[in-house]
Structure formats: structure tokens, C-alpha cells
PDB file of C-alpha atoms in Angstrom:
ATOM      1  CA  ASP A   1      -0.103  -0.106   0.133  1.00 55.00           C
ATOM      2  CA  ALA A   2       1.197   3.598  -0.701  1.00 58.00           C
ATOM      3  CA  LYS A   3       2.574   5.408   2.021  1.00 85.00           C
ATOM      4  CA  THR A   4       1.646   9.226   2.528  1.00 92.00           C
ATOM      5  CA  THR A   5       4.087  11.953   4.137  1.00 94.00           C
ATOM      6  CA  GLN A   6       2.294  15.176   5.487  1.00 96.00           C
ATOM      7  CA  PRO A   7       3.822  17.957   7.646  1.00 97.00           C
ATOM      8  CA  THR A   8       3.223  17.629  11.133  1.00 96.00           C
ATOM      9  CA  SER A   9       1.365  20.916  11.969  1.00 97.00           C
ATOM     10  CA  MET A  10       0.494  23.884  10.246  1.00 97.00           C
ATOM     11  CA  ASP A  11      -1.238  27.341  11.089  1.00 96.00           C
ATOM     12  CA  CYS A  12      -4.000  29.139   9.470  1.00 96.00           C
ATOM     13  CA  ALA A  13      -5.762  32.707  10.199  1.00 97.00           C
ATOM     14  CA  GLU A  14      -9.281  32.806  10.703  1.00 97.00           C
ATOM     15  CA  GLY A  15     -11.111  33.397   7.246  1.00 96.00           C
ATOM     16  CA  ARG A  16      -8.118  32.564   5.139  1.00 97.00           C
ATOM     17  CA  ALA A  17      -7.686  29.486   3.014  1.00 97.00           C
ATOM     18  CA  ALA A  18      -5.962  26.504   4.401  1.00 98.00           C
ATOM     19  CA  ASN A  19      -4.235  24.691   1.971  1.00 98.00           C
ATOM     20  CA  LEU A  20      -2.782  21.012   3.437  1.00 98.00           C
ATOM     21  CA  PRO A  21      -0.165  19.418   1.052  1.00 97.00           C
ATOM     22  CA  CYS A  22       0.369  15.636   1.212  1.00 97.00           C
ATOM     23  CA  ASN A  23       3.117  13.035  -0.936  1.00 96.00           C
ATOM     24  CA  HIS A  24       2.089   9.867  -1.973  1.00 93.00           C
ATOM     25  CA  SER A  25       4.921   9.658  -4.640  1.00 92.00           C
ATOM     26  CA  THR A  26       4.295   5.709  -4.786  1.00 89.00           C
ATOM     27  CA  ILE A  27       0.801   5.950  -5.458  1.00 90.00           C
ATOM     28  CA  SER A  28      -0.528   2.722  -7.912  1.00 86.00           C
ATOM     29  CA  GLY A  29      -2.929   3.773 -10.722  1.00 85.00           C
ATOM     30  CA  ASN A  30      -5.945   2.370  -8.979  1.00 83.00           C
ATOM     31  CA  GLU A  31      -5.593   4.134  -5.724  1.00 86.00           C
ATOM     32  CA  TYR A  32      -7.434   6.494  -4.641  1.00 88.00           C
ATOM     33  CA  VAL A  33      -6.601   9.576  -2.145  1.00 92.00           C
ATOM     34  CA  TYR A  34      -8.805   9.910   0.778  1.00 92.00           C
ATOM     35  CA  TRP A  35      -8.777  13.129   3.298  1.00 95.00           C
ATOM     36  CA  TYR A  36     -10.416  12.671   7.220  1.00 95.00           C
ATOM     37  CA  ARG A  37     -10.336  14.800   9.650  1.00 97.00           C
ATOM     38  CA  GLN A  38     -10.411  14.309  13.422  1.00 96.00           C
ATOM     39  CA  ILE A  39     -11.348  16.945  16.072  1.00 95.00           C
ATOM     40  CA  HIS A  40      -9.770  16.289  19.406  1.00 89.00           C
ATOM     41  CA  SER A  41     -11.202  13.152  21.283  1.00 88.00           C
ATOM     42  CA  GLN A  42     -13.747  12.555  18.255  1.00 92.00           C
ATOM     43  CA  GLY A  43     -13.992   9.907  15.690  1.00 94.00           C
ATOM     44  CA  PRO A  44     -12.517  10.673  12.397  1.00 94.00           C
ATOM     45  CA  GLN A  45     -15.076  12.490   9.665  1.00 94.00           C
ATOM     46  CA  TYR A  46     -14.539  11.858   6.023  1.00 92.00           C
ATOM     47  CA  ILE A  47     -14.228  14.702   3.905  1.00 95.00           C
ATOM     48  CA  ILE A  48     -13.362  14.093   0.545  1.00 93.00           C
ATOM     49  CA  HIS A  49     -11.787  11.655  -2.095  1.00 91.00           C
ATOM     50  CA  GLY A  50     -10.359  11.780  -5.525  1.00 92.00           C
ATOM     51  CA  LEU A  51      -8.667   9.593  -8.209  1.00 91.00           C
ATOM     52  CA  LYS A  52      -7.194  11.468 -10.851  1.00 91.00           C
ATOM     53  CA  ASN A  53      -9.577  14.756 -11.204  1.00 88.00           C
ATOM     54  CA  ASN A  54      -9.662  17.633  -8.718  1.00 94.00           C
ATOM     55  CA  GLU A  55     -12.870  17.458  -6.561  1.00 95.00           C
ATOM     56  CA  THR A  56     -14.913  19.843  -4.712  1.00 96.00           C
ATOM     57  CA  ASN A  57     -17.921  19.646  -2.100  1.00 94.00           C
ATOM     58  CA  GLU A  58     -19.413  21.551   0.365  1.00 94.00           C
ATOM     59  CA  MET A  59     -16.283  21.065   2.833  1.00 94.00           C
ATOM     60  CA  ALA A  60     -13.266  21.468   0.833  1.00 97.00           C
ATOM     61  CA  SER A  61     -11.601  20.994  -2.588  1.00 98.00           C
ATOM     62  CA  LEU A  62      -9.057  18.192  -3.318  1.00 98.00           C
ATOM     63  CA  ILE A  63      -6.215  19.078  -6.094  1.00 97.00           C
ATOM     64  CA  ILE A  64      -4.365  16.317  -7.475  1.00 96.00           C
ATOM     65  CA  THR A  65      -1.303  16.743  -9.273  1.00 96.00           C
ATOM     66  CA  GLU A  66      -1.192  15.271 -13.323  1.00 95.00           C
ATOM     67  CA  ASP A  67       1.730  12.721 -12.146  1.00 95.00           C
ATOM     68  CA  ARG A  68      -0.696  11.941  -8.901  1.00 95.00           C
ATOM     69  CA  LYS A  69       2.270  12.028  -6.829  1.00 95.00           C
ATOM     70  CA  SER A  70       1.161  14.584  -4.621  1.00 96.00           C
ATOM     71  CA  SER A  71      -2.245  16.499  -3.835  1.00 97.00           C
ATOM     72  CA  THR A  72      -3.570  19.280  -1.400  1.00 98.00           C
ATOM     73  CA  LEU A  73      -6.779  19.562   0.646  1.00 98.00           C
ATOM     74  CA  ILE A  74      -7.974  23.215   0.315  1.00 98.00           C
ATOM     75  CA  LEU A  75     -10.187  24.702   2.893  1.00 97.00           C
ATOM     76  CA  PRO A  76     -11.675  27.893   1.259  1.00 96.00           C
ATOM     77  CA  HIS A  77     -12.289  29.949   4.442  1.00 95.00           C
ATOM     78  CA  ALA A  78     -11.045  27.864   7.413  1.00 96.00           C
ATOM     79  CA  THR A  79     -12.915  28.596  11.116  1.00 97.00           C
ATOM     80  CA  LEU A  80     -12.212  27.906  14.486  1.00 97.00           C
ATOM     81  CA  ARG A  81     -13.946  24.701  14.043  1.00 95.00           C
ATOM     82  CA  ASP A  82     -11.576  23.269  11.349  1.00 97.00           C
ATOM     83  CA  THR A  83      -8.787  23.036  14.066  1.00 97.00           C
ATOM     84  CA  ALA A  84      -8.348  19.361  14.000  1.00 97.00           C
ATOM     85  CA  VAL A  85      -5.841  16.494  12.817  1.00 96.00           C
ATOM     86  CA  TYR A  86      -6.010  16.150   8.910  1.00 97.00           C
ATOM     87  CA  TYR A  87      -5.483  12.684   7.352  1.00 96.00           C
ATOM     88  CA  CYS A  88      -4.157  11.701   3.836  1.00 95.00           C
ATOM     89  CA  ILE A  89      -4.872   8.144   2.792  1.00 91.00           C
ATOM     90  CA  VAL A  90      -4.637   6.144  -0.051  1.00 87.00           C
ATOM     91  CA  ASP A  91      -6.259   3.385  -0.710  1.00 81.00           C
ATOM     92  CA  ARG A  92      -7.181   0.853  -3.519  1.00 67.00           C
ATOM     93  CA  ALA A  93     -10.598   0.794  -5.077  1.00 58.00           C
ATOM     94  CA  GLY A  94     -12.619  -1.510  -3.057  1.00 59.00           C
ATOM     95  CA  ASN A  95      -9.817  -1.913  -0.252  1.00 57.00           C
ATOM     96  CA  ASN A  96     -11.612   0.284   2.041  1.00 56.00           C
ATOM     97  CA  ARG A  97     -10.831  -1.840   5.208  1.00 60.00           C
ATOM     98  CA  LYS A  98      -7.069  -1.642   4.547  1.00 67.00           C
ATOM     99  CA  LEU A  99      -6.510   2.221   4.908  1.00 76.00           C
ATOM    100  CA  ILE A 100      -3.180   3.090   6.604  1.00 79.00           C
ATOM    101  CA  TRP A 101      -3.406   5.898   8.819  1.00 84.00           C
ATOM    102  CA  GLY A 102      -0.287   8.065   9.304  1.00 86.00           C
ATOM    103  CA  LEU A 103       0.375  10.641  12.025  1.00 89.00           C
ATOM    104  CA  GLY A 104      -1.493  13.601   9.555  1.00 94.00           C
ATOM    105  CA  THR A 105      -1.263  17.239   9.994  1.00 97.00           C
ATOM    106  CA  SER A 106      -2.503  19.211  12.894  1.00 97.00           C
ATOM    107  CA  LEU A 107      -3.995  22.548  11.743  1.00 98.00           C
ATOM    108  CA  ALA A 108      -4.637  25.201  14.210  1.00 98.00           C
ATOM    109  CA  VAL A 109      -7.028  27.919  12.818  1.00 97.00           C
ATOM    110  CA  ASN A 110      -6.216  30.973  14.524  1.00 96.00           C
ATOM    111  CA  PRO A 111      -8.717  34.124  15.234  1.00 94.00           C
TER     112      PRO A 111
ATOM    113  CA  ASP B   1     -30.992  10.430  12.858  1.00 57.00           C
ATOM    114  CA  GLY B   2     -28.511   7.623  10.847  1.00 66.00           C
ATOM    115  CA  GLY B   3     -25.406   7.239  12.510  1.00 91.00           C
ATOM    116  CA  ILE B   4     -22.900   4.812  14.616  1.00 94.00           C
ATOM    117  CA  THR B   5     -23.140   4.835  18.424  1.00 96.00           C
ATOM    118  CA  GLN B   6     -20.428   3.628  20.896  1.00 96.00           C
ATOM    119  CA  SER B   7     -20.834   2.830  24.471  1.00 93.00           C
ATOM    120  CA  PRO B   8     -19.957   3.574  26.904  1.00 93.00           C
ATOM    121  CA  LYS B   9     -17.833   6.750  26.153  1.00 93.00           C
ATOM    122  CA  TYR B  10     -15.502   5.834  29.113  1.00 94.00           C
ATOM    123  CA  LEU B  11     -14.542   2.458  30.301  1.00 93.00           C
ATOM    124  CA  PHE B  12     -12.433   1.208  33.248  1.00 91.00           C
ATOM    125  CA  ARG B  13     -10.665  -2.311  33.373  1.00 88.00           C
ATOM    126  CA  LYS B  14      -9.477  -4.084  36.384  1.00 88.00           C
ATOM    127  CA  GLU B  15      -6.351  -6.459  35.774  1.00 83.00           C
ATOM    128  CA  GLY B  16      -7.556  -9.985  34.114  1.00 85.00           C
ATOM    129  CA  GLN B  17     -11.021  -8.430  33.254  1.00 91.00           C
ATOM    130  CA  ASN B  18     -12.818  -9.096  30.003  1.00 94.00           C
ATOM    131  CA  VAL B  19     -14.668  -6.014  28.959  1.00 94.00           C
ATOM    132  CA  THR B  20     -17.256  -5.225  25.776  1.00 96.00           C
ATOM    133  CA  LEU B  21     -17.318  -2.203  24.097  1.00 96.00           C
ATOM    134  CA  SER B  22     -20.705  -1.816  22.248  1.00 97.00           C
ATOM    135  CA  CYS B  23     -20.916  -0.510  18.554  1.00 97.00           C
ATOM    136  CA  GLU B  24     -24.209  -0.262  16.687  1.00 97.00           C
ATOM    137  CA  GLN B  25     -25.043   1.518  13.085  1.00 95.00           C
ATOM    138  CA  ASN B  26     -28.138   2.398  11.257  1.00 93.00           C
ATOM    139  CA  LEU B  27     -26.777   3.344   8.122  1.00 89.00           C
ATOM    140  CA  ASN B  28     -27.229  -0.284   6.818  1.00 89.00           C
ATOM    141  CA  HIS B  29     -23.636  -0.596   5.963  1.00 89.00           C
ATOM    142  CA  ASP B  30     -22.518  -4.215   5.469  1.00 88.00           C
ATOM    143  CA  ALA B  31     -18.696  -3.276   6.401  1.00 89.00           C
ATOM    144  CA  MET B  32     -18.013  -2.509  10.015  1.00 93.00           C
ATOM    145  CA  TYR B  33     -14.592  -1.832  11.741  1.00 94.00           C
ATOM    146  CA  TRP B  34     -12.448  -1.621  15.035  1.00 96.00           C
ATOM    147  CA  TYR B  35      -9.601   0.373  15.185  1.00 96.00           C
ATOM    148  CA  ARG B  36      -7.170   1.509  18.184  1.00 96.00           C
ATOM    149  CA  GLN B  37      -5.396   5.030  18.323  1.00 95.00           C
ATOM    150  CA  ASP B  38      -3.019   5.599  21.030  1.00 94.00           C
ATOM    151  CA  PRO B  39      -2.237   9.100  22.114  1.00 89.00           C
ATOM    152  CA  GLY B  40      -0.387  11.278  19.111  1.00 84.00           C
ATOM    153  CA  GLN B  41      -0.805   8.279  16.769  1.00 87.00           C
ATOM    154  CA  GLY B  42      -2.839   7.351  13.900  1.00 88.00           C
ATOM    155  CA  LEU B  43      -5.430   4.611  13.698  1.00 92.00           C
ATOM    156  CA  ARG B  44      -4.640   0.964  13.965  1.00 93.00           C
ATOM    157  CA  LEU B  45      -6.902  -1.762  12.658  1.00 92.00           C
ATOM    158  CA  ILE B  46      -7.799  -4.398  15.027  1.00 96.00           C
ATOM    159  CA  TYR B  47     -10.652  -6.312  13.270  1.00 96.00           C
ATOM    160  CA  TYR B  48     -13.050  -5.831  10.686  1.00 93.00           C
ATOM    161  CA  SER B  49     -16.496  -7.740   9.157  1.00 93.00           C
ATOM    162  CA  GLN B  50     -17.708  -7.326   5.678  1.00 89.00           C
ATOM    163  CA  ILE B  51     -20.921  -9.286   6.239  1.00 89.00           C
ATOM    164  CA  VAL B  52     -22.655 -11.035   9.064  1.00 93.00           C
ATOM    165  CA  ASN B  53     -21.080 -13.987  10.506  1.00 95.00           C
ATOM    166  CA  ASP B  54     -18.001 -13.177   8.909  1.00 93.00           C
ATOM    167  CA  PHE B  55     -15.100 -11.122  10.080  1.00 95.00           C
ATOM    168  CA  GLN B  56     -11.157 -10.913   9.858  1.00 93.00           C
ATOM    169  CA  LYS B  57      -8.167 -10.007  11.662  1.00 94.00           C
ATOM    170  CA  GLY B  58      -6.404  -6.561  11.158  1.00 92.00           C
ATOM    171  CA  ASP B  59      -3.152  -5.383  12.050  1.00 90.00           C
ATOM    172  CA  ILE B  60      -3.148  -5.575  15.822  1.00 95.00           C
ATOM    173  CA  ALA B  61      -6.300  -8.486  16.813  1.00 96.00           C
ATOM    174  CA  GLU B  62      -4.185 -10.223  19.366  1.00 96.00           C
ATOM    175  CA  GLY B  63      -5.810 -10.108  22.858  1.00 96.00           C
ATOM    176  CA  TYR B  64      -8.874  -8.485  21.181  1.00 97.00           C
ATOM    177  CA  SER B  65     -12.382 -10.461  19.887  1.00 97.00           C
ATOM    178  CA  VAL B  66     -15.370  -9.783  17.918  1.00 98.00           C
ATOM    179  CA  SER B  67     -18.874 -11.255  16.668  1.00 97.00           C
ATOM    180  CA  ARG B  68     -20.918 -10.109  13.759  1.00 97.00           C
ATOM    181  CA  GLU B  69     -24.258 -11.621  14.506  1.00 97.00           C
ATOM    182  CA  LYS B  70     -26.489  -8.958  13.285  1.00 96.00           C
ATOM    183  CA  LYS B  71     -25.788  -6.674  10.601  1.00 95.00           C
ATOM    184  CA  GLU B  72     -26.355  -3.709  12.791  1.00 96.00           C
ATOM    185  CA  SER B  73     -23.822  -4.756  15.696  1.00 97.00           C
ATOM    186  CA  PHE B  74     -20.091  -5.231  15.912  1.00 98.00           C
ATOM    187  CA  PRO B  75     -19.298  -5.420  19.640  1.00 98.00           C
ATOM    188  CA  LEU B  76     -15.474  -5.684  20.533  1.00 98.00           C
ATOM    189  CA  THR B  77     -14.291  -7.621  23.406  1.00 97.00           C
ATOM    190  CA  VAL B  78     -10.871  -6.519  25.201  1.00 96.00           C
ATOM    191  CA  THR B  79      -9.801  -9.704  26.922  1.00 94.00           C
ATOM    192  CA  SER B  80      -7.186 -10.135  29.920  1.00 90.00           C
ATOM    193  CA  ALA B  81      -4.351 -11.215  27.011  1.00 88.00           C
ATOM    194  CA  GLN B  82      -4.568  -7.632  26.111  1.00 89.00           C
ATOM    195  CA  LYS B  83      -1.420  -6.279  28.230  1.00 87.00           C
ATOM    196  CA  ASN B  84      -1.520  -2.719  27.207  1.00 91.00           C
ATOM    197  CA  PRO B  85      -5.263  -2.202  26.828  1.00 92.00           C
ATOM    198  CA  THR B  86      -5.415   1.873  27.543  1.00 94.00           C
ATOM    199  CA  ALA B  87      -6.437   3.675  24.412  1.00 96.00           C
ATOM    200  CA  PHE B  88      -9.184   5.329  22.382  1.00 97.00           C
ATOM    201  CA  TYR B  89     -10.963   2.884  20.615  1.00 97.00           C
ATOM    202  CA  LEU B  90     -13.069   3.578  17.502  1.00 97.00           C
ATOM    203  CA  CYS B  91     -15.694   2.008  15.683  1.00 97.00           C
ATOM    204  CA  ALA B  92     -16.566   2.550  11.813  1.00 94.00           C
ATOM    205  CA  SER B  93     -18.807   1.336   9.205  1.00 92.00           C
ATOM    206  CA  SER B  94     -18.713   1.611   5.380  1.00 88.00           C
ATOM    207  CA  GLY B  95     -21.192   1.322   2.342  1.00 76.00           C
ATOM    208  CA  PRO B  96     -21.435   2.783  -0.957  1.00 62.00           C
ATOM    209  CA  ALA B  97     -21.137   6.515  -1.320  1.00 49.00           C
ATOM    210  CA  SER B  98     -21.403   8.649  -4.145  1.00 45.00           C
ATOM    211  CA  GLY B  99     -19.681   7.572  -7.517  1.00 44.00           C
ATOM    212  CA  SER B 100     -20.008   4.292  -5.900  1.00 43.00           C
ATOM    213  CA  ARG B 101     -16.921   4.431  -3.713  1.00 55.00           C
ATOM    214  CA  GLU B 102     -17.081   3.422  -0.149  1.00 68.00           C
ATOM    215  CA  THR B 103     -16.115   5.958   2.697  1.00 81.00           C
ATOM    216  CA  GLN B 104     -15.879   4.710   6.375  1.00 87.00           C
ATOM    217  CA  TYR B 105     -18.082   6.584   8.874  1.00 90.00           C
ATOM    218  CA  PHE B 106     -16.712   6.608  12.544  1.00 94.00           C
ATOM    219  CA  GLY B 107     -18.623   6.641  15.777  1.00 96.00           C
ATOM    220  CA  PRO B 108     -17.617   9.198  18.769  1.00 95.00           C
ATOM    221  CA  GLY B 109     -15.246   6.307  20.330  1.00 96.00           C
ATOM    222  CA  THR B 110     -14.733   4.888  23.544  1.00 97.00           C
ATOM    223  CA  ARG B 111     -11.771   5.376  26.009  1.00 96.00           C
ATOM    224  CA  LEU B 112     -10.487   2.515  27.565  1.00 95.00           C
ATOM    225  CA  LEU B 113      -8.629   3.208  31.101  1.00 92.00           C
ATOM    226  CA  VAL B 114      -7.154   0.514  33.051  1.00 87.00           C
ATOM    227  CA  LEU B 115      -7.053   0.682  36.959  1.00 81.00           C
TER     228      LEU B 115
END
């Protein structure tokens, strides 16, 4: 399974865009990129996923580079409630049980 | 409201005691999972079940047991064989989402402490 690399921590000002990078240089052609977040002492929450194309939903946007070796999660207007640990995970289609969770990026949104 | 419930929120275990953590979902998902999370760490898979009456070991199954008698329920027993059970335990389920991709939905977690 492909491994991901994320910065340990990031800061963002409230109301500004938060751009969280993820490196997955060993990703295979059939592996999706997933993003989850975990607010302190709660269960993780699904944010978004993608294969090749950029994706957008009500929570965030996912930008995947053309070579698929890295991606960026964008929270367009960060709020204090977006303070959490963000996990970038890659996984093969239909193999959801084998998600490998790294340490993620701890995002602090500051007033 | 649809979702996953875990109980209790906090659980205390004495030495040599077996304890069972409850996980229930009303999302009509076929697959369910148990994870363990230690402070400052990512999630590690204990057991998973893709269908009723069937389950498989994850990466750290030793000292744990599960059952899947009903689609809605996937209880986890932490046995006395688990020598370091203090952790945050998370239950999840998954089913078809938009674009036919499965995503995992998590419960609020149970924090297990050893007395």
C-alpha cells in the first residue's frame, strides 16, 4: 500500500484558505486519495476523495497533481471549528478496510 | 438520525478482566471496523467485518475478539490477554457512497482505562 507524507503541523488565520499538502509518490494507478479529519477526542470525519481529477464538495476541494504523486486539500474559508488533525490516505478501489493511517497534519486555525 | 453509536464513552478495566465495547449502526452498511488509537498516533485496525457472521483480523488483533451476529452490531471484547489496553477505541462502518466509492463513517469512540 502506498505511503503518504504530511507536515506535522500548520497554522492558518481564520477566514483565510487552508492548504494542506500530501505527498504520495508511490501511489499506484488504481489507488484513490482520501482525506479525513479528526477533531480532538472525536471519531474521524470523511472529507473528500479523488482518483485523478480535482474534486470539490461542500467541505473542501482536492487538487491532485497530474502525475498523482501529491495532492492538496483546500479549506476555502477556514473557521475555528476546522482546527483538527487532517489525514491523507491512499487506498485501492474496493479495499477500504486497509486504510493505513499516518500521523496526519495538525491544523490550528487562529482568530 | 442515521449514524454510529458507541458505548460507553469511558470504560474502566481491572487487571484480568474482560470488557466489551458496544458499536451499533443504523446506516444499513455491510462493513464494520474496529480501530485503536494511542495518544498522538494514527489509527490501527484491530478487526473488520464485511458481512454478517464473518470477520477478519486486522493488524493488531491479539488480545481482542469480536462477533457479528447482526448487521447493525459489531461488539469488541478486550480480553485479559491484551496487556496494554489503555487507548481510544473507534468503530466505523462503510457502504456505497457517491460515485460508488466506499467511505468510512466513525462513531464517537470509547476511551478505555486500566485501573
